[in-house]
Amino acid sequence: MKKQLQISVFLMLCFMLLQAGCIEKKPKKFTSEFAGPFDTYMIITGYALNEEKFNDTAEKISSKMQRLNNILDVYNDYSDLNNIKTVNDNAGLAPVKVPHELVDMLTYGKLAYEITNGSVNIALGPVTRLWRDFRDKALLDPMSAKLPTKEELEKAGKLCDINYVIINAKNDTVYLAKKGMSLDIEAIAKGYAAKQAKEYAVRYGLSAAVIDIGGNIVTFGRPDKNNEKFRIGIANSDITSEPVYDIVNVRDCSIVTNGGNKQFYEVNGVRYNFLIDPVTLMPASGYSSVTVVSNDPAISDILSAALFILSPEKGDEIADRYGAAVIRIFPDFSVLVNENYTLVSDKFAKTPETGQ
């Protein structure tokens, strides 16, 4: 009897120690902020067993983001790799051997063209570069600000055929088949980076996280047993009122807002942004901002750019294929949401892989 009592006490102690060990191993919340790709900041709020584990994962993500920054750079050369600038510099001359990440992203860029019916075109570089040249001159001398002429835009537009972007995935080469062509990946770059950041966060041990790359937000996992979703604010384009339009409770999804209130210049008191309509070759002006919520960071980024250009009817046709929630804010600050948005908290409460 005494021996049984000793065994029971021993087992009870083991159980108590096991419980204590489980409590100690409960993931804790940590935050890291650093300069990310594309001249923006990246904030990682993640859950890990300890600060050392979190910092190690954050450092790996930071290194990956810096590599992507260099690969996707359209302005600078790097001695150790060929990047988008290298590809653009060799347009009409020769294929360029590039890192596999660039092949992967440009392949996704061509898919973006297909799924948005041409609204997102990574070959639009000659047109967007023309607009940026006019912006740069306007910033130096605002009194002389003007728009590109129709003739200038049409000439640049002839060099934007995405069929002349030749990708050889087997050999990791990219070739722009016409001299004067150039790639512009701004509409898809941060979404691609967010997807890579999420994959690294999962691979290297974060149990849950919110990753923010310059407003491109991706979430995964559950914060804790009492809070199964993250509270994420939807940006308000009306800078004279509250900065947040709405707050949604979500997990395992991505939220991206695209708008014309960050990059623009003015001509005769009219703002011109850099979300260019490939049909008119002019900046889109139908909305102040468009926010997209979906299960895929890259899809959210692509759709937020495309839907900023398209009418609500055409945009919703595409959004519905991906079950994406959409919030449009108009220049008069009126708001239009699609049917998926009314269900957003429930719709994105399950992981797409497991449904749990």
Short mmCIF file of C-alpha atoms in Angstrom, two decimals:
data_model
loop_
_atom_site.label_atom_id
_atom_site.label_comp_id
_atom_site.label_asym_id
_atom_site.label_seq_id
_atom_site.Cartn_x
_atom_site.Cartn_y
_atom_site.Cartn_z
CA MET A 1 0.00 0.00 0.00
CA LYS A 2 2.82 2.33 0.97
CA LYS A 3 4.63 1.46 -2.23
CA GLN A 4 1.51 2.22 -4.32
CA LEU A 5 1.21 5.56 -2.55
CA GLN A 6 4.83 6.36 -3.37
CA ILE A 7 4.25 5.50 -7.01
CA SER A 8 1.11 7.66 -7.11
CA VAL A 9 2.96 10.59 -5.57
CA PHE A 10 5.80 10.11 -8.04
CA LEU A 11 3.41 10.07 -11.00
CA MET A 12 1.63 13.13 -9.67
CA LEU A 13 4.94 14.97 -9.42
CA CYS A 14 5.83 13.95 -12.96
CA PHE A 15 2.46 15.21 -14.18
CA MET A 16 2.96 18.52 -12.37
CA LEU A 17 6.45 18.91 -13.81
CA LEU A 18 5.12 18.09 -17.28
CA GLN A 19 2.45 20.74 -16.88
CA ALA A 20 5.03 23.24 -15.74
CA GLY A 21 7.16 22.38 -18.76
CA CYS A 22 4.19 22.95 -21.06
CA ILE A 23 3.53 26.32 -19.49
CA GLU A 24 7.17 27.33 -19.99
CA LYS A 25 7.00 26.25 -23.62
CA LYS A 26 3.97 28.36 -24.43
CA PRO A 27 4.88 30.67 -27.36
CA LYS A 28 5.40 34.32 -26.47
CA LYS A 29 4.89 37.42 -28.58
CA PHE A 30 7.87 39.36 -29.95
CA THR A 31 8.24 42.17 -32.47
CA SER A 32 11.01 43.14 -34.87
CA GLU A 33 11.17 46.07 -37.29
CA PHE A 34 13.71 46.67 -40.03
CA ALA A 35 14.20 48.25 -43.42
CA GLY A 36 12.59 45.90 -45.89
CA PRO A 37 12.53 45.60 -49.65
CA PHE A 38 11.34 48.34 -51.99
CA ASP A 39 12.29 51.33 -49.78
CA THR A 40 9.82 50.46 -47.06
CA TYR A 41 9.76 49.10 -43.52
CA MET A 42 8.93 45.58 -42.49
CA ILE A 43 7.37 44.71 -39.12
CA ILE A 44 7.17 41.15 -37.83
CA THR A 45 4.99 40.45 -34.81
CA GLY A 46 5.38 36.76 -34.16
CA TYR A 47 5.00 34.03 -31.57
CA ALA A 48 7.97 31.85 -30.67
CA LEU A 49 9.11 29.73 -27.72
CA ASN A 50 11.72 32.32 -26.77
CA GLU A 51 13.25 35.59 -27.90
CA GLU A 52 16.37 33.92 -29.27
CA LYS A 53 14.27 31.72 -31.57
CA PHE A 54 12.22 34.71 -32.72
CA ASN A 55 15.28 36.88 -33.40
CA ASP A 56 16.94 34.08 -35.36
CA THR A 57 13.84 33.67 -37.54
CA ALA A 58 13.46 37.43 -37.98
CA GLU A 59 17.10 37.67 -39.07
CA LYS A 60 16.61 34.93 -41.66
CA ILE A 61 13.54 36.72 -43.00
CA SER A 62 15.44 40.03 -43.09
CA SER A 63 18.29 38.44 -45.06
CA LYS A 64 15.83 36.92 -47.51
CA MET A 65 14.07 40.27 -47.96
CA GLN A 66 17.38 42.04 -48.63
CA ARG A 67 18.24 39.47 -51.27
CA LEU A 68 14.85 39.97 -52.91
CA ASN A 69 15.36 43.73 -52.75
CA ASN A 70 18.58 43.38 -54.75
CA ILE A 71 17.10 40.92 -57.23
CA LEU A 72 14.05 43.11 -57.91
CA ASP A 73 15.98 46.40 -58.03
CA VAL A 74 15.37 48.33 -61.27
CA TYR A 75 17.88 51.11 -60.53
CA ASN A 76 21.12 49.55 -59.20
CA ASP A 77 23.64 46.96 -60.33
CA TYR A 78 25.10 44.32 -57.99
CA SER A 79 28.40 42.56 -58.61
CA ASP A 80 27.22 39.23 -57.24
CA LEU A 81 23.94 38.82 -59.17
CA ASN A 82 21.93 39.78 -62.21
CA ASN A 83 18.65 41.53 -61.42
CA ILE A 84 15.75 43.29 -63.11
CA LYS A 85 17.99 46.21 -64.08
CA THR A 86 20.33 43.75 -65.81
CA VAL A 87 17.39 42.29 -67.72
CA ASN A 88 16.13 45.75 -68.72
CA ASP A 89 19.63 46.84 -69.81
CA ASN A 90 19.84 43.83 -72.11
CA ALA A 91 16.43 44.28 -73.76
CA GLY A 92 16.65 43.33 -77.43
CA LEU A 93 20.25 42.14 -76.97
CA ALA A 94 20.46 38.79 -75.17
CA PRO A 95 18.83 36.54 -72.56
CA VAL A 96 20.10 37.11 -69.02
CA LYS A 97 20.89 34.38 -66.50
CA VAL A 98 19.08 35.39 -63.29
CA PRO A 99 18.40 33.97 -59.81
CA HIS A 100 15.58 31.47 -59.69
CA GLU A 101 13.55 33.79 -57.44
CA LEU A 102 13.31 36.28 -60.30
CA VAL A 103 12.18 33.60 -62.74
CA ASP A 104 9.60 32.49 -60.21
CA MET A 105 8.28 36.01 -59.65
CA LEU A 106 8.16 36.96 -63.34
CA THR A 107 6.35 33.72 -64.10
CA TYR A 108 3.81 34.78 -61.49
CA GLY A 109 3.76 38.19 -63.16
CA LYS A 110 2.73 36.66 -66.46
CA LEU A 111 0.01 34.73 -64.63
CA ALA A 112 -1.13 38.03 -63.10
CA TYR A 113 -1.60 39.40 -66.62
CA GLU A 114 -3.84 36.46 -67.49
CA ILE A 115 -6.00 36.46 -64.37
CA THR A 116 -6.54 40.25 -64.48
CA ASN A 117 -7.25 40.36 -68.21
CA GLY A 118 -4.18 42.51 -68.77
CA SER A 119 -4.84 45.05 -66.02
CA VAL A 120 -1.57 44.07 -64.32
CA ASN A 121 1.24 44.08 -66.88
CA ILE A 122 4.85 43.64 -65.75
CA ALA A 123 5.97 44.78 -69.24
CA LEU A 124 4.48 48.27 -68.76
CA GLY A 125 7.89 49.64 -67.76
CA PRO A 126 8.34 52.08 -70.70
CA VAL A 127 5.04 53.80 -69.81
CA THR A 128 5.57 53.91 -66.04
CA ARG A 129 9.14 55.14 -66.57
CA LEU A 130 7.81 57.97 -68.75
CA TRP A 131 5.39 59.01 -66.02
CA ARG A 132 8.16 58.89 -63.41
CA ASP A 133 10.44 61.05 -65.55
CA PHE A 134 7.72 63.70 -65.71
CA ARG A 135 7.15 63.40 -61.97
CA ASP A 136 10.85 63.81 -61.20
CA LYS A 137 11.01 66.97 -63.30
CA ALA A 138 7.89 68.29 -61.59
CA LEU A 139 9.37 67.69 -58.14
CA LEU A 140 12.42 69.72 -59.11
CA ASP A 141 10.34 72.53 -60.62
CA PRO A 142 6.64 72.30 -59.63
CA MET A 143 5.72 75.37 -61.70
CA SER A 144 6.72 73.59 -64.91
CA ALA A 145 4.88 70.33 -64.11
CA LYS A 146 3.17 68.79 -67.12
CA LEU A 147 1.82 65.52 -68.48
CA PRO A 148 3.32 63.22 -71.09
CA THR A 149 1.79 63.82 -74.50
CA LYS A 150 -0.52 61.30 -76.13
CA GLU A 151 2.14 60.65 -78.76
CA GLU A 152 4.81 59.98 -76.14
CA LEU A 153 2.55 57.57 -74.28
CA GLU A 154 1.52 55.70 -77.43
CA LYS A 155 5.15 55.33 -78.49
CA ALA A 156 6.05 53.88 -75.08
CA GLY A 157 2.93 51.71 -75.13
CA LYS A 158 4.16 49.90 -78.25
CA LEU A 159 6.98 48.44 -76.18
CA CYS A 160 4.73 46.86 -73.53
CA ASP A 161 3.69 43.57 -75.14
CA ILE A 162 4.03 40.93 -72.42
CA ASN A 163 4.40 38.22 -75.08
CA TYR A 164 7.90 39.58 -75.68
CA VAL A 165 8.89 38.75 -72.10
CA ILE A 166 10.58 35.39 -72.71
CA ILE A 167 11.17 33.27 -69.60
CA ASN A 168 13.18 30.05 -69.70
CA ALA A 169 12.54 28.37 -66.36
CA LYS A 170 14.81 25.42 -67.18
CA ASN A 171 17.85 27.65 -67.74
CA ASP A 172 16.78 30.48 -65.40
CA THR A 173 17.01 33.12 -68.13
CA VAL A 174 14.84 36.13 -68.96
CA TYR A 175 14.86 37.94 -72.30
CA LEU A 176 13.02 41.08 -73.36
CA ALA A 177 12.74 40.56 -77.09
CA LYS A 178 12.43 44.22 -78.13
CA LYS A 179 14.99 46.94 -77.55
CA GLY A 180 13.53 49.64 -75.32
CA MET A 181 11.37 47.24 -73.30
CA SER A 182 11.59 47.25 -69.52
CA LEU A 183 9.97 45.44 -66.61
CA ASP A 184 8.00 47.14 -63.85
CA ILE A 185 7.16 44.73 -61.02
CA GLU A 186 5.75 47.20 -58.49
CA ALA A 187 2.24 45.76 -58.69
CA ILE A 188 3.38 42.29 -57.64
CA ALA A 189 6.71 42.70 -55.81
CA LYS A 190 5.58 43.26 -52.21
CA GLY A 191 2.96 40.51 -52.46
CA TYR A 192 5.61 38.10 -53.67
CA ALA A 193 7.94 39.21 -50.87
CA ALA A 194 5.18 38.80 -48.26
CA LYS A 195 4.56 35.26 -49.46
CA GLN A 196 8.27 34.45 -49.14
CA ALA A 197 8.41 36.03 -45.68
CA LYS A 198 5.47 33.93 -44.51
CA GLU A 199 7.08 30.74 -45.83
CA TYR A 200 10.30 31.55 -43.96
CA ALA A 201 8.42 32.38 -40.76
CA VAL A 202 6.65 29.00 -40.86
CA ARG A 203 9.78 27.10 -41.89
CA TYR A 204 11.91 28.50 -39.09
CA GLY A 205 9.50 27.98 -36.25
CA LEU A 206 7.10 30.84 -35.63
CA SER A 207 3.76 29.41 -34.52
CA ALA A 208 1.82 32.53 -35.55
CA ALA A 209 2.63 35.98 -36.92
CA VAL A 210 1.55 39.21 -38.53
CA ILE A 211 4.04 40.39 -41.16
CA ASP A 212 3.68 43.90 -42.55
CA ILE A 213 5.73 44.89 -45.61
CA GLY A 214 4.93 48.51 -46.28
CA GLY A 215 1.19 47.95 -45.82
CA ASN A 216 1.10 44.48 -47.37
CA ILE A 217 -0.05 42.40 -44.40
CA VAL A 218 -0.02 38.63 -44.08
CA THR A 219 -1.16 36.63 -41.04
CA PHE A 220 -0.97 32.98 -40.09
CA GLY A 221 -1.62 30.83 -37.05
CA ARG A 222 -3.50 31.63 -33.86
CA PRO A 223 -2.18 34.29 -31.45
CA ASP A 224 -3.19 32.14 -28.45
CA LYS A 225 -6.00 29.90 -27.24
CA ASN A 226 -8.07 32.89 -26.12
CA ASN A 227 -7.54 34.90 -29.31
CA GLU A 228 -7.81 32.73 -32.38
CA LYS A 229 -7.72 35.66 -34.80
CA PHE A 230 -5.70 38.81 -35.35
CA ARG A 231 -7.32 42.26 -35.30
CA ILE A 232 -6.22 44.11 -38.45
CA GLY A 233 -7.15 47.67 -39.36
CA ILE A 234 -8.27 48.56 -42.89
CA ALA A 235 -6.69 51.85 -43.98
CA ASN A 236 -8.92 54.86 -44.61
CA SER A 237 -7.95 56.97 -47.64
CA ASP A 238 -9.67 60.03 -46.13
CA ILE A 239 -6.69 61.56 -44.33
CA THR A 240 -8.95 64.20 -42.74
CA SER A 241 -10.80 61.58 -40.69
CA GLU A 242 -9.95 58.43 -38.75
CA PRO A 243 -6.92 56.58 -40.21
CA VAL A 244 -8.73 53.23 -39.93
CA TYR A 245 -11.89 52.51 -41.90
CA ASP A 246 -12.68 49.20 -40.24
CA ILE A 247 -11.14 46.46 -38.10
CA VAL A 248 -11.46 42.81 -39.14
CA ASN A 249 -10.72 39.69 -37.11
CA VAL A 250 -8.86 37.24 -39.33
CA ARG A 251 -6.16 34.62 -39.54
CA ASP A 252 -4.32 32.85 -42.34
CA CYS A 253 -4.95 35.60 -44.84
CA SER A 254 -3.41 38.65 -46.47
CA ILE A 255 -4.65 42.25 -46.54
CA VAL A 256 -3.37 44.73 -49.13
CA THR A 257 -4.44 48.32 -49.74
CA ASN A 258 -3.58 50.12 -52.97
CA GLY A 259 -4.14 53.83 -53.38
CA GLY A 260 -3.06 56.93 -55.20
CA ASN A 261 -2.35 59.06 -52.16
CA LYS A 262 1.29 58.04 -51.65
CA GLN A 263 3.05 58.37 -55.01
CA PHE A 264 1.76 61.21 -57.16
CA TYR A 265 2.47 64.62 -58.57
CA GLU A 266 0.23 67.55 -59.42
CA VAL A 267 -0.40 69.36 -62.68
CA ASN A 268 -2.67 72.40 -62.55
CA GLY A 269 -3.98 71.29 -59.16
CA VAL A 270 -4.85 67.74 -60.30
CA ARG A 271 -3.13 64.75 -58.75
CA TYR A 272 -1.73 62.01 -61.01
CA ASN A 273 -0.73 58.73 -59.35
CA PHE A 274 1.31 55.84 -60.70
CA LEU A 275 -1.33 53.13 -60.94
CA ILE A 276 -1.46 53.18 -64.72
CA ASP A 277 -4.35 51.80 -66.75
CA PRO A 278 -2.72 49.72 -69.54
CA VAL A 279 -5.63 50.58 -71.88
CA THR A 280 -5.61 54.38 -71.56
CA LEU A 281 -1.93 54.60 -70.44
CA MET A 282 -3.18 57.20 -67.94
CA PRO A 283 -3.31 56.98 -64.14
CA ALA A 284 -6.49 55.34 -62.83
CA SER A 285 -8.62 57.79 -60.88
CA GLY A 286 -11.87 56.00 -60.05
CA TYR A 287 -11.00 55.24 -56.43
CA SER A 288 -9.05 56.70 -53.54
CA SER A 289 -8.10 53.22 -52.40
CA VAL A 290 -8.89 49.56 -52.91
CA THR A 291 -8.28 46.95 -50.22
CA VAL A 292 -8.29 43.21 -50.92
CA VAL A 293 -8.38 40.37 -48.39
CA SER A 294 -7.58 36.86 -49.59
CA ASN A 295 -5.79 33.68 -48.50
CA ASP A 296 -2.75 34.43 -50.71
CA PRO A 297 -0.41 37.44 -50.24
CA ALA A 298 0.55 37.51 -53.91
CA ILE A 299 -3.09 37.33 -55.05
CA SER A 300 -4.10 40.14 -52.67
CA ASP A 301 -1.35 42.37 -54.08
CA ILE A 302 -2.21 41.58 -57.70
CA LEU A 303 -5.94 42.08 -57.20
CA SER A 304 -5.56 45.34 -55.27
CA ALA A 305 -3.66 46.80 -58.25
CA ALA A 306 -6.04 45.39 -60.86
CA LEU A 307 -9.23 46.37 -59.06
CA PHE A 308 -7.97 49.93 -58.62
CA ILE A 309 -8.11 50.15 -62.42
CA LEU A 310 -11.23 48.12 -63.20
CA SER A 311 -14.90 48.96 -62.69
CA PRO A 312 -16.59 47.34 -59.67
CA GLU A 313 -18.43 44.91 -61.95
CA LYS A 314 -15.34 43.72 -63.81
CA GLY A 315 -13.22 43.74 -60.68
CA ASP A 316 -15.67 41.66 -58.67
CA GLU A 317 -15.77 39.03 -61.42
CA ILE A 318 -12.06 38.45 -60.83
CA ALA A 319 -12.21 38.79 -57.04
CA ASP A 320 -14.99 36.20 -56.80
CA ARG A 321 -12.79 33.57 -58.48
CA TYR A 322 -10.47 33.78 -55.50
CA GLY A 323 -13.09 34.33 -52.82
CA ALA A 324 -11.48 37.71 -52.11
CA ALA A 325 -13.10 40.41 -50.01
CA VAL A 326 -12.92 43.92 -51.49
CA ILE A 327 -13.31 47.40 -49.97
CA ARG A 328 -13.39 50.35 -52.39
CA ILE A 329 -13.20 53.92 -51.13
CA PHE A 330 -14.09 56.59 -53.68
CA PRO A 331 -12.70 60.13 -54.01
CA ASP A 332 -15.85 61.47 -52.30
CA PHE A 333 -15.10 59.01 -49.43
CA SER A 334 -18.14 56.85 -50.11
CA VAL A 335 -17.48 53.13 -49.68
CA LEU A 336 -18.41 50.03 -51.66
CA VAL A 337 -17.75 46.52 -50.34
CA ASN A 338 -18.40 43.24 -52.11
CA GLU A 339 -20.43 40.38 -50.66
CA ASN A 340 -17.31 38.54 -49.50
CA TYR A 341 -16.36 41.44 -47.25
CA THR A 342 -19.53 41.10 -45.21
CA LEU A 343 -18.35 37.57 -44.36
CA VAL A 344 -14.68 38.39 -43.97
CA SER A 345 -14.29 37.44 -40.31
CA ASP A 346 -15.81 34.00 -40.85
CA LYS A 347 -14.47 33.48 -44.34
CA PHE A 348 -10.83 33.76 -43.36
CA ALA A 349 -11.12 32.05 -40.00
CA LYS A 350 -10.01 28.70 -41.42
CA THR A 351 -6.69 27.72 -42.88
CA PRO A 352 -7.10 26.89 -46.57
CA GLU A 353 -4.98 23.74 -46.23
CA THR A 354 -6.71 22.08 -43.30
CA GLY A 355 -10.00 23.91 -42.87
CA GLN A 356 -9.30 24.02 -39.13
#
